[in-house]
Amino acid sequence: MEQHKYKTGIIGNGSFIAHIDTHAEILWLCWPYFDSSPIFGKLIDDRCGNFSILPTSKIVSTSQMYLENTNILRTEVQTETGSYAVLDFAPRYYQNGNLQCHRNLYRKVIPLTGDIKIQIKINPSYQYGKHNLDPNVISDKIKYEFDGLNFFIQANVSPNQIIKEKQFHLNQTIYLALLESESNLIPIQQLVEEELSKTKQYWQNWVKHCTIPNFAQKQQIRSALCLKLHQFQETGAIIAASTTSLPESPNSGRNWDYRYCWLRDGFYTLLALTNLGQFEELEHYSQFISNLTPASDGRFQPLYSIFGETILDETILDLNGYKMNKPVRVGNSAYTHKQNDAYGQILLSLLPLYLDERIPEKNRFHNLNLIQNILDQIENTMNEPDAGLWEFRNFSQKHCYTFLFHWVGAKAAKEIAFKLEKNDLVKKAELLMSKATINIEKCFDYELGCYTQAEGKKDLDASLLQLITLGYLDPKSEKAKSHLIAIEKQLKTKEGFIYRYLHKDDFGKPETTFLVCTFWYIEALAFMDRTEEAIQLFDFVCEHANHLGLFSEDIESNTGNQWGNFPQTYSHVGLVNASHKIASKINKSLFW
């Protein structure tokens, strides 16, 4: 049986993300925002539309790659009569000092060899396949509109011929543009070529300014470029993934909508980007945090919409789902959960704004009231059961991971307060660190020799590898060694992947490994000076990316199959942070 890997790449610019397969077909494009209905959504149901460029002769083979150090995707198609390439990209560049990232998508179809005819098929829908959008030709453009939604298609071939799905002899380069507005005063060929040149330069310059040690550079660069696409430019919010309802394992029912900003995901993504020497994202995300409105009791939700909206009601749609995996969910009821680790995550994500001297003073975050309020929430929730990191839906526990982030968050607040010379806040943070330590130690099981998922429980949890990587446990201590051995014994597969946990939850026992947990394990190995093991497992895991180096959320250990929403920010964050730790251990310089 063929291994299941997602045969798509993504393009974007902070305004949208499109998924394009190895036949150059757009299978997923939410419009106009990350969490809107797709206009092309064939990924989850044929009724949801697609945008294809297909040859009339039989396809023999395909290949797909990114232009070096960019988010510009090149798909080559070899047919029985010849070959052609499609370049897909979204514009992003600076012009006169201002960032330009218009909600436009460009497609450049290039004849390569032989004699080729193609058909261009554009079949958009909206409201998750309920409404097919009818085309209207206006001058040289095709207009699609529905209930306030508007977009345009422009090309250097006849718009009426596109609508009629006529064949085009590919004896010249064909340019196609999906535009958010009608105004465009220059020829489409010139527009696409100019936008392509400026966008290529933008991404390659962005990569040049990343700080990447000479270990797994190629993988880190692709991860960095992928992570960058998941920050919504208008608000600074960072989404977990651009898809919904791709199942964690076949027929599991674990199909979730990840097109939202989890506060914890924001922290992990920013940690990776900060490790890469990128701070623009951190400054932008801090604005998103400062604009969030907590509830009347001061609580923050675990997740918000990209605009900071609080109501994310979860509904099930009458759609077939990815490879017939139902249900298809829109919205996520986890917004109602208590996930008290979020407060520590926020404080830790904001810490570099205060401590890193590379960030100019004018860009620093000076909302001390927010820091105080979040610290108050750590105090208020210190002994409260919650749904935890894994968002258990039908029970609450006193999670050790939550206690860890009480400790880490209070430690971050202490450093911020010390920097700002706020002695009263320093003392409060120290007191909360002490209380969090007591709670963490209540989760240590002397019989198992490790920390367990929750106070009074025997279940192990891979998230507690971060007791080592976040500095709570001394990596050289016997307690750290015993803790790691216990997790290896219970949660590690024979192939080397790590389950997040193995006890039953709301949907039974997990069937696939959660990829970021394996990267946490690799990072912990490096911390424990088991560097050779870390490198070997890192290389093995990287073999499980798709053809473009992109990772899903979950890996089926015995088959290597990819499952879960894709690509997953968590997974790429784990790769970056693990590789940075390995590099520090093997003393690789930044360049040689």
Coordinates of C-alpha atoms in Angstrom, one line a residue:
M1 CA 0.0 0.0 0.0
E2 CA 1.3 3.5 -0.9
Q3 CA 2.4 5.5 2.0
H4 CA 0.0 8.3 2.9
K5 CA 1.7 11.7 2.7
Y6 CA 0.1 15.0 1.9
K7 CA 1.1 15.7 -1.8
T8 CA 0.6 19.4 -1.6
G9 CA 2.6 22.5 -1.0
I10 CA 1.5 25.8 0.4
I11 CA 1.9 29.4 -0.8
G12 CA 0.8 32.6 1.0
N13 CA 1.8 36.0 2.1
G14 CA 0.2 36.6 5.5
S15 CA -3.2 37.3 3.9
F16 CA -4.2 33.8 2.8
I17 CA -2.7 30.3 2.4
A18 CA -3.4 28.1 -0.6
H19 CA -2.7 24.4 -0.9
I20 CA -1.6 23.2 -4.4
D21 CA -1.0 19.5 -5.3
T22 CA 1.5 17.9 -7.6
H23 CA -0.8 18.4 -10.6
A24 CA -0.8 22.1 -9.9
E25 CA -4.4 22.0 -8.7
I26 CA -5.5 24.4 -6.0
L27 CA -7.3 22.1 -3.5
W28 CA -7.7 24.5 -0.6
L29 CA -7.9 28.3 -0.4
C30 CA -9.9 30.0 2.3
W31 CA -11.1 33.5 1.2
P32 CA -10.7 36.2 2.2
Y33 CA -9.3 35.2 5.6
F34 CA -7.5 32.2 7.0
D35 CA -10.7 31.0 8.7
S36 CA -13.2 31.9 6.0
S37 CA -15.0 29.4 3.9
P38 CA -12.8 28.1 1.1
I39 CA -13.5 29.2 -2.4
F40 CA -11.5 26.2 -3.5
G41 CA -12.1 23.4 -1.0
K42 CA -11.8 20.1 -2.9
L43 CA -9.5 18.9 -0.1
I44 CA -12.5 18.1 2.0
D45 CA -15.2 17.6 -0.6
D46 CA -15.5 17.9 -4.4
R47 CA -18.5 20.2 -4.0
C48 CA -16.3 22.8 -2.5
G49 CA -14.5 23.7 -5.7
N50 CA -11.1 23.7 -7.3
F51 CA -8.8 25.6 -9.7
S52 CA -7.0 23.2 -12.0
I53 CA -4.6 23.5 -15.0
L54 CA -4.7 20.1 -16.7
P55 CA -3.1 18.8 -19.9
T56 CA -5.2 17.1 -22.5
S57 CA -2.6 14.4 -22.9
K58 CA -1.9 11.7 -20.3
I59 CA 0.3 12.7 -17.4
V60 CA 3.4 10.5 -17.1
S61 CA 5.1 12.1 -14.0
T62 CA 5.1 15.2 -11.9
S63 CA 7.5 17.0 -9.6
Q64 CA 7.2 19.9 -7.2
M65 CA 9.7 22.2 -5.5
Y66 CA 10.1 25.6 -4.0
L67 CA 12.3 28.1 -5.6
E68 CA 15.3 28.2 -3.4
N69 CA 14.7 29.9 0.0
T70 CA 11.2 31.2 -1.0
N71 CA 7.5 30.4 -0.7
I72 CA 7.2 30.3 -4.5
L73 CA 6.1 26.9 -5.6
R74 CA 7.1 25.3 -9.0
T75 CA 5.2 22.3 -10.2
E76 CA 6.4 20.4 -13.3
V77 CA 4.1 18.1 -15.3
Q78 CA 5.5 15.6 -17.8
T79 CA 2.9 14.2 -20.3
E80 CA 3.1 11.8 -23.2
T81 CA 3.4 14.8 -25.6
G82 CA 5.5 17.2 -23.7
S83 CA 6.0 19.0 -20.4
Y84 CA 5.2 22.3 -18.7
A85 CA 5.7 24.1 -15.4
V86 CA 3.4 26.1 -13.2
L87 CA 4.8 28.8 -10.8
D88 CA 2.4 29.7 -8.0
F89 CA 2.9 32.5 -5.5
A90 CA 1.4 35.3 -3.4
P91 CA 3.0 38.7 -3.5
R92 CA 5.0 39.9 -0.5
Y93 CA 7.6 42.6 -0.7
Y94 CA 8.6 46.1 0.5
Q95 CA 7.9 49.1 -1.7
N96 CA 9.0 52.6 -0.6
G97 CA 9.4 51.2 2.9
N98 CA 5.9 49.8 3.1
L99 CA 5.0 46.1 3.2
Q100 CA 2.9 45.0 0.3
C101 CA 1.0 41.7 0.7
H102 CA -2.2 42.1 -1.4
R103 CA -4.7 39.3 -1.4
N104 CA -3.7 38.3 -4.9
L105 CA -2.6 34.9 -6.2
Y106 CA -0.5 34.5 -9.3
R107 CA -0.1 31.5 -11.6
K108 CA 2.5 31.4 -14.4
V109 CA 2.2 28.4 -16.8
I110 CA 5.4 27.8 -18.8
P111 CA 5.8 25.5 -21.8
L112 CA 9.0 23.4 -21.5
T113 CA 9.1 20.7 -24.1
G114 CA 7.1 19.1 -26.9
D115 CA 3.5 19.9 -27.8
I116 CA 1.1 20.7 -25.0
K117 CA -2.6 21.6 -24.7
I118 CA -4.1 22.5 -21.4
Q119 CA -7.5 23.2 -19.9
I120 CA -8.0 25.8 -17.2
K121 CA -10.9 25.0 -14.9
I122 CA -12.0 27.4 -12.3
N123 CA -14.9 26.2 -10.2
P124 CA -15.2 28.3 -7.0
S125 CA -17.9 27.8 -4.3
Y126 CA -18.7 29.4 -1.0
Q127 CA -20.3 28.6 2.3
Y128 CA -18.5 25.3 2.3
G129 CA -19.9 24.1 -1.0
K130 CA -23.5 25.3 -0.6
H131 CA -23.2 27.9 -3.3
N132 CA -21.4 27.6 -6.6
L133 CA -20.1 31.0 -7.8
D134 CA -21.1 32.0 -11.3
P135 CA -18.7 33.8 -13.6
N136 CA -19.4 37.2 -15.2
V137 CA -17.0 38.6 -17.8
I138 CA -16.3 42.3 -17.3
S139 CA -13.9 43.7 -19.9
D140 CA -10.8 41.5 -19.7
K141 CA -11.6 40.0 -16.3
I142 CA -13.9 37.3 -14.9
K143 CA -15.8 38.4 -11.8
Y144 CA -17.1 36.2 -9.1
E145 CA -19.4 37.5 -6.4
F146 CA -21.7 36.2 -3.7
D147 CA -23.2 38.0 -0.7
G148 CA -20.5 40.7 -0.4
L149 CA -17.7 38.4 -1.5
N150 CA -15.8 39.6 -4.7
F151 CA -12.8 38.5 -6.5
F152 CA -11.5 38.6 -10.1
I153 CA -9.6 36.4 -12.5
Q154 CA -7.4 38.0 -15.1
A155 CA -5.3 36.3 -17.8
N156 CA -3.5 36.9 -21.0
V157 CA -5.9 34.5 -22.7
S158 CA -9.6 34.9 -23.5
P159 CA -11.7 35.0 -20.3
N160 CA -14.7 33.5 -22.2
Q161 CA -12.5 30.6 -23.4
I162 CA -11.6 30.0 -19.7
I163 CA -15.2 29.9 -18.7
K164 CA -16.1 27.6 -21.5
E165 CA -13.1 25.4 -20.4
K166 CA -11.7 25.4 -23.9
Q167 CA -8.3 24.0 -24.7
F168 CA -5.3 26.3 -25.0
H169 CA -2.3 25.4 -27.1
L170 CA 0.7 26.1 -24.8
N171 CA 2.9 27.9 -27.3
Q172 CA 3.4 30.9 -25.0
T173 CA 3.6 31.5 -21.3
I174 CA 0.1 31.9 -19.8
Y175 CA -0.4 34.3 -16.9
L176 CA -3.3 34.0 -14.5
A177 CA -4.1 36.2 -11.6
L178 CA -6.7 35.8 -8.8
L179 CA -7.2 39.4 -7.6
E180 CA -9.1 40.9 -4.7
S181 CA -9.9 44.1 -6.6
E182 CA -10.6 45.0 -10.1
S183 CA -8.1 47.8 -10.5
N184 CA -5.1 46.8 -12.5
L185 CA -3.7 49.2 -15.1
I186 CA -0.7 47.3 -16.4
P187 CA -0.7 44.2 -18.6
I188 CA -1.1 41.0 -16.7
Q189 CA 2.2 39.6 -18.0
Q190 CA 4.1 42.6 -16.7
L191 CA 2.3 42.6 -13.4
V192 CA 3.0 38.9 -12.6
E193 CA 6.7 39.2 -13.7
E194 CA 7.3 42.3 -11.6
E195 CA 5.5 40.8 -8.6
L196 CA 7.4 37.5 -9.0
S197 CA 10.8 39.2 -9.0
K198 CA 10.0 41.4 -5.9
T199 CA 8.5 38.5 -4.0
K200 CA 11.5 36.2 -4.8
Q201 CA 13.8 38.9 -3.5
Y202 CA 11.8 39.4 -0.4
W203 CA 11.8 35.8 0.7
Q204 CA 15.5 35.2 -0.1
N205 CA 16.4 38.4 1.9
W206 CA 14.2 37.2 4.8
V207 CA 16.1 33.9 4.9
K208 CA 19.4 35.7 4.7
H209 CA 18.6 37.5 7.9
C210 CA 17.7 34.3 9.7
T211 CA 20.3 33.0 12.2
I212 CA 20.6 29.4 11.4
P213 CA 23.4 27.2 12.7
N214 CA 25.1 24.8 10.2
F215 CA 22.9 21.8 11.3
A216 CA 19.9 20.8 9.3
Q217 CA 19.9 24.2 7.6
K218 CA 17.7 23.1 4.7
Q219 CA 15.0 21.7 7.0
Q220 CA 15.2 24.8 9.3
I221 CA 14.8 27.2 6.3
R222 CA 11.8 25.4 5.0
S223 CA 10.3 25.3 8.5
A224 CA 10.9 29.0 9.0
L225 CA 9.3 29.9 5.7
C226 CA 6.3 27.7 6.5
L227 CA 5.9 29.3 10.0
K228 CA 6.1 32.8 8.6
L229 CA 3.0 32.1 6.4
H230 CA 0.9 31.2 9.4
Q231 CA 1.0 34.7 11.0
F232 CA -2.0 36.8 9.9
Q233 CA -0.6 40.1 8.7
E234 CA -3.5 42.3 9.7
T235 CA -3.5 41.5 13.4
G236 CA -0.4 39.4 14.2
A237 CA -2.3 36.3 15.2
I238 CA -0.6 33.0 14.5
I239 CA -2.7 30.0 13.5
A240 CA -2.0 26.4 14.3
A241 CA -2.7 25.2 10.7
S242 CA -4.6 26.5 7.7
T243 CA -6.8 23.4 7.3
T244 CA -9.8 21.9 9.1
S245 CA -10.9 18.3 9.8
L246 CA -7.9 16.5 8.4
P247 CA -8.1 13.4 10.7
E248 CA -5.5 12.6 13.3
S249 CA -5.9 9.0 12.2
P250 CA -8.3 7.3 9.7
N251 CA -12.0 7.1 10.9
S252 CA -11.0 8.3 14.4
G253 CA -13.4 11.2 14.6
R254 CA -10.5 13.4 15.8
N255 CA -11.1 16.0 13.1
W256 CA -10.6 19.5 14.3
D257 CA -10.6 23.1 12.9
Y258 CA -7.1 24.5 13.5
R259 CA -7.5 27.8 11.7
Y260 CA -7.4 29.8 14.9
C261 CA -4.8 31.4 17.2
W262 CA -4.0 29.2 20.3
L263 CA -2.0 31.3 22.7
R264 CA 0.3 28.4 23.4
D265 CA 0.9 27.9 19.6
G266 CA 1.8 31.6 19.4
F267 CA 4.5 31.1 22.1
Y268 CA 6.1 28.0 20.5
T269 CA 6.1 29.6 17.0
L270 CA 7.6 32.8 18.4
L271 CA 10.3 30.8 20.3
A272 CA 11.3 29.2 17.0
L273 CA 11.3 32.4 15.1
T274 CA 13.3 34.2 17.9
N275 CA 15.8 31.3 17.8
L276 CA 16.0 32.1 14.1
G277 CA 16.8 35.7 14.8
Q278 CA 13.4 37.0 13.5
F279 CA 11.7 39.6 15.8
E280 CA 9.2 41.3 13.5
E281 CA 6.8 38.4 14.2
L282 CA 7.2 38.8 18.0
E283 CA 6.5 42.5 17.9
H284 CA 3.4 41.9 15.8
Y285 CA 2.1 39.1 18.0
S286 CA 2.5 41.3 21.1
Q287 CA 0.1 43.8 19.5
F288 CA -2.4 40.9 19.0
I289 CA -2.1 39.9 22.7
S290 CA -2.5 43.5 23.9
N291 CA -5.7 43.9 21.9
L292 CA -7.3 40.8 23.3
T293 CA -10.2 41.5 25.7
P294 CA -10.2 39.0 28.7
A295 CA -13.5 38.0 30.2
S296 CA -15.0 39.9 33.1
D297 CA -13.1 37.7 35.6
G298 CA -9.8 38.5 33.8
R299 CA -9.5 35.1 32.1
F300 CA -8.1 34.6 28.7
Q301 CA -9.5 31.9 26.4
P302 CA -7.1 29.2 25.1
L303 CA -7.8 30.3 21.5
Y304 CA -9.2 33.2 19.6
S305 CA -10.0 34.0 16.0
I306 CA -7.4 35.8 13.9
F307 CA -9.3 39.1 14.7
G308 CA -9.4 38.3 18.4
E309 CA -13.0 37.2 18.3
T310 CA -14.1 35.1 21.3
I311 CA -17.1 33.1 20.0
L312 CA -15.9 30.1 17.9
D313 CA -18.9 27.9 18.0
E314 CA -18.2 24.4 16.6
T315 CA -20.6 23.0 14.0
I316 CA -20.5 19.9 11.9
L317 CA -21.0 20.3 8.1
D318 CA -22.7 17.9 5.7
L319 CA -19.5 17.2 3.7
N320 CA -17.7 14.0 2.8
G321 CA -14.5 15.0 4.5
Y322 CA -10.9 14.3 3.6
K323 CA -10.7 10.8 2.0
M324 CA -14.3 10.3 3.3
N325 CA -13.3 11.0 6.9
K326 CA -16.1 12.6 8.8
P327 CA -17.1 14.8 10.6
V328 CA -16.1 18.0 9.0
R329 CA -16.0 20.6 11.7
V330 CA -15.9 24.4 11.5
G331 CA -15.2 26.3 14.7
N332 CA -13.7 24.8 17.8
S333 CA -15.4 24.4 21.1
A334 CA -12.1 24.4 22.9
Y335 CA -12.5 28.2 23.2
T336 CA -14.8 27.4 26.2
H337 CA -12.2 25.3 28.0
K338 CA -10.1 26.2 31.0
Q339 CA -6.5 25.8 29.8
N340 CA -4.5 27.6 32.5
D341 CA -1.1 27.0 31.0
A342 CA -1.9 29.8 28.6
Y343 CA -1.0 32.5 31.1
G344 CA 2.6 31.3 31.4
Q345 CA 2.8 30.9 27.6
I346 CA 1.9 34.5 27.1
L347 CA 4.4 35.8 29.6
L348 CA 7.2 33.6 28.1
S349 CA 6.3 34.7 24.6
L350 CA 6.6 38.4 25.6
L351 CA 9.8 38.0 27.6
P352 CA 12.2 38.8 24.7
L353 CA 10.6 42.1 24.1
Y354 CA 12.0 43.2 27.5
L355 CA 15.3 41.4 27.6
D356 CA 16.7 41.2 24.1
E357 CA 18.7 44.2 23.3
R358 CA 18.4 43.7 19.6
I359 CA 14.8 44.9 19.8
P360 CA 14.8 48.7 19.6
E361 CA 13.4 50.6 22.6
K362 CA 10.6 52.1 20.6
N363 CA 9.3 48.6 19.7
R364 CA 9.3 47.3 23.3
F365 CA 6.1 46.3 25.0
H366 CA 5.3 48.6 27.9
N367 CA 1.9 47.4 29.0
L368 CA 2.9 46.5 32.6
N369 CA -0.7 46.3 33.6
L370 CA -1.1 43.3 31.3
I371 CA 1.9 41.6 32.9
Q372 CA 0.5 42.2 36.3
N373 CA -3.0 40.9 35.3
I374 CA -1.6 37.7 33.7
L375 CA 0.4 37.1 36.8
D376 CA -2.7 37.5 38.9
Q377 CA -4.4 34.9 36.7
I378 CA -1.6 32.4 37.4
E379 CA -2.2 33.1 41.1
N380 CA -6.0 32.7 40.8
T381 CA -5.8 29.4 38.8
M382 CA -2.8 27.9 40.7
N383 CA -4.8 25.0 42.2
E384 CA -7.6 24.8 39.7
P385 CA -8.2 21.6 37.5
D386 CA -8.3 22.4 33.8
A387 CA -8.7 20.7 30.4
G388 CA -4.9 20.8 29.9
L389 CA -2.7 21.1 26.9
W390 CA -4.5 18.3 25.0
E391 CA -7.9 19.8 25.5
F392 CA -9.7 16.9 27.1
R393 CA -13.4 17.5 26.5
N394 CA -15.1 15.5 29.2
F395 CA -12.9 15.8 32.3
S396 CA -10.6 18.1 34.2
Q397 CA -7.4 17.4 36.1
K398 CA -4.7 19.2 37.9
H399 CA -2.2 18.9 35.1
C400 CA 1.5 18.9 35.7
Y401 CA 2.1 20.7 32.4
T402 CA -0.1 23.6 33.6
F403 CA 1.8 23.8 36.8
L404 CA 5.1 23.8 34.8
F405 CA 3.8 26.9 32.9
H406 CA 2.7 28.5 36.1
W407 CA 6.4 28.1 37.1
V408 CA 7.8 29.2 33.8
G409 CA 5.4 32.2 33.5
A410 CA 6.2 33.4 37.0
K411 CA 9.9 33.0 36.2
A412 CA 9.5 35.1 33.0
A413 CA 7.5 37.7 35.0
K414 CA 10.3 37.9 37.6
E415 CA 12.8 38.6 34.9
I416 CA 10.6 41.3 33.3
A417 CA 9.9 42.9 36.8
F418 CA 13.6 42.8 37.6
K419 CA 14.4 44.5 34.3
L420 CA 11.8 47.2 35.0
E421 CA 13.0 47.5 38.7
K422 CA 9.5 46.6 40.1
N423 CA 10.6 44.9 43.3
D424 CA 7.0 44.1 44.5
L425 CA 6.3 42.2 41.3
V426 CA 9.7 40.4 41.6
K427 CA 8.6 39.1 45.1
K428 CA 5.1 38.1 43.9
A429 CA 6.7 36.2 41.0
E430 CA 9.1 34.4 43.3
L431 CA 6.2 33.4 45.6
L432 CA 4.2 32.0 42.7
M433 CA 7.3 30.0 41.5
S434 CA 7.5 28.4 44.9
K435 CA 3.8 27.5 44.9
A436 CA 4.1 26.1 41.3
T437 CA 7.1 24.0 42.4
I438 CA 5.1 22.5 45.2
N439 CA 2.3 21.6 42.7
I440 CA 4.7 20.1 40.2
E441 CA 6.3 17.9 42.8
K442 CA 2.9 16.6 43.8
C443 CA 2.8 15.0 40.3
F444 CA 6.0 13.0 40.9
D445 CA 5.4 9.3 41.2
Y446 CA 8.2 7.6 43.2
E447 CA 7.1 4.2 42.1
L448 CA 7.4 5.1 38.4
G449 CA 10.3 7.4 38.9
C450 CA 8.8 10.3 36.9
Y451 CA 6.3 13.1 36.8
T452 CA 2.8 12.0 35.7
Q453 CA 0.2 13.8 33.7
A454 CA -1.8 15.1 36.7
E455 CA -1.7 15.1 40.4
G456 CA -2.7 11.7 41.8
K457 CA -2.6 10.0 38.3
K458 CA -0.4 7.3 36.9
D459 CA -0.7 8.3 33.2
L460 CA 2.5 9.6 31.6
D461 CA 2.5 12.6 29.2
A462 CA 5.1 13.5 26.6
S463 CA 4.5 17.2 27.2
L464 CA 6.4 16.8 30.5
L465 CA 9.6 16.3 28.5
Q466 CA 9.6 20.1 28.8
L467 CA 10.4 19.9 32.5
I468 CA 13.9 19.2 31.1
T469 CA 13.9 21.5 28.1
L470 CA 12.4 24.5 29.9
G471 CA 14.9 24.3 32.7
Y472 CA 12.8 23.1 35.6
L473 CA 14.9 19.9 35.9
D474 CA 18.6 19.9 35.8
P475 CA 19.5 17.7 32.8
K476 CA 22.4 16.2 34.8
S477 CA 20.2 15.2 37.7
E478 CA 19.1 11.7 38.5
K479 CA 15.5 12.9 38.6
A480 CA 15.8 14.1 35.0
K481 CA 17.4 10.8 33.9
S482 CA 14.7 8.7 35.6
H483 CA 11.9 10.9 34.2
L484 CA 13.2 10.5 30.6
I485 CA 13.7 6.8 31.0
A486 CA 10.1 6.3 32.2
I487 CA 8.7 8.3 29.2
E488 CA 10.8 6.3 26.8
K489 CA 9.6 3.0 28.4
Q490 CA 5.9 3.8 28.1
L491 CA 5.5 6.3 25.2
K492 CA 8.2 5.6 22.7
T493 CA 7.5 3.3 19.7
K494 CA 10.1 0.9 18.4
E495 CA 10.6 3.2 15.5
G496 CA 11.4 6.1 17.8
F497 CA 8.3 8.2 17.7
I498 CA 6.6 9.5 20.9
Y499 CA 2.9 9.3 21.7
R500 CA 1.6 12.3 23.6
Y501 CA -0.1 9.8 26.0
L502 CA -1.6 6.3 25.7
H503 CA -4.6 6.4 28.1
K504 CA -8.1 6.6 26.8
D505 CA -9.5 10.0 26.3
D506 CA -12.9 11.2 24.9
F507 CA -12.3 9.2 21.6
G508 CA -10.4 6.2 23.0
K509 CA -6.7 5.6 22.8
P510 CA -4.6 7.7 20.4
E511 CA -3.6 5.7 17.3
T512 CA -0.9 8.0 15.9
T513 CA 2.1 9.8 17.4
F514 CA 2.0 13.5 17.9
L515 CA 5.0 14.7 15.9
V516 CA 6.0 17.7 18.1
C517 CA 6.3 15.3 21.0
T518 CA 9.1 13.4 19.1
F519 CA 10.9 16.7 18.5
W520 CA 10.5 17.5 22.3
Y521 CA 12.1 14.1 22.9
I522 CA 15.0 14.9 20.5
E523 CA 15.5 18.2 22.2
A524 CA 15.5 16.5 25.6
L525 CA 18.1 14.0 24.4
A526 CA 20.4 16.9 23.4
F527 CA 19.9 18.5 26.8
M528 CA 20.9 15.2 28.4
D529 CA 24.1 15.0 26.3
R530 CA 22.7 12.0 24.4
T531 CA 23.6 14.0 21.3
E532 CA 24.3 11.1 18.9
E533 CA 20.9 9.6 19.6
A534 CA 19.3 13.0 19.1
I535 CA 21.0 13.4 15.7
Q536 CA 20.1 9.9 14.5
L537 CA 16.4 10.3 15.5
F538 CA 16.3 13.8 14.1
D539 CA 17.5 12.5 10.7
F540 CA 15.0 9.6 10.8
V541 CA 12.1 11.9 11.6
C542 CA 13.0 14.3 8.8
E543 CA 12.5 11.4 6.4
H544 CA 8.8 11.6 7.2
A545 CA 8.3 15.0 5.8
N546 CA 6.4 15.2 2.5
H547 CA 8.2 15.8 -0.8
L548 CA 8.6 19.5 0.0
G549 CA 9.8 19.1 3.6
L550 CA 6.5 19.9 5.2
F551 CA 5.2 18.1 8.3
S552 CA 1.7 17.2 9.4
E553 CA 0.5 17.0 13.0
D554 CA 0.6 13.3 13.4
I555 CA 2.7 10.3 12.2
E556 CA 1.5 6.7 12.2
S557 CA 4.6 5.1 13.6
N558 CA 4.7 1.7 12.0
T559 CA 3.8 3.0 8.4
G560 CA 5.2 6.5 8.5
N561 CA 1.9 7.8 7.2
Q562 CA 1.1 11.5 7.7
W563 CA -2.2 12.5 9.4
G564 CA -3.8 15.5 11.0
N565 CA -4.0 19.1 9.9
F566 CA -1.3 20.1 7.5
P567 CA 1.2 21.7 7.6
Q568 CA 1.2 22.0 11.4
T569 CA 3.0 24.9 13.1
Y570 CA 3.7 22.8 16.2
S571 CA 5.7 20.2 14.2
H572 CA 7.9 22.8 12.4
V573 CA 8.5 24.7 15.7
G574 CA 9.7 21.4 17.2
L575 CA 12.1 20.9 14.4
V576 CA 13.6 24.3 14.6
N577 CA 14.1 24.2 18.4
A578 CA 15.4 20.7 18.4
S579 CA 17.9 21.4 15.7
H580 CA 19.1 24.6 17.5
K581 CA 19.7 22.6 20.6
I582 CA 21.6 19.9 18.8
A583 CA 23.7 22.5 17.0
S584 CA 24.7 24.1 20.4
K585 CA 25.8 20.7 21.6
I586 CA 28.0 19.8 18.7
N587 CA 29.6 23.2 18.6
K588 CA 28.7 23.9 15.0
S589 CA 29.3 27.5 14.2
L590 CA 26.8 29.7 12.5
F591 CA 28.5 29.3 9.2
W592 CA 31.0 26.4 9.1

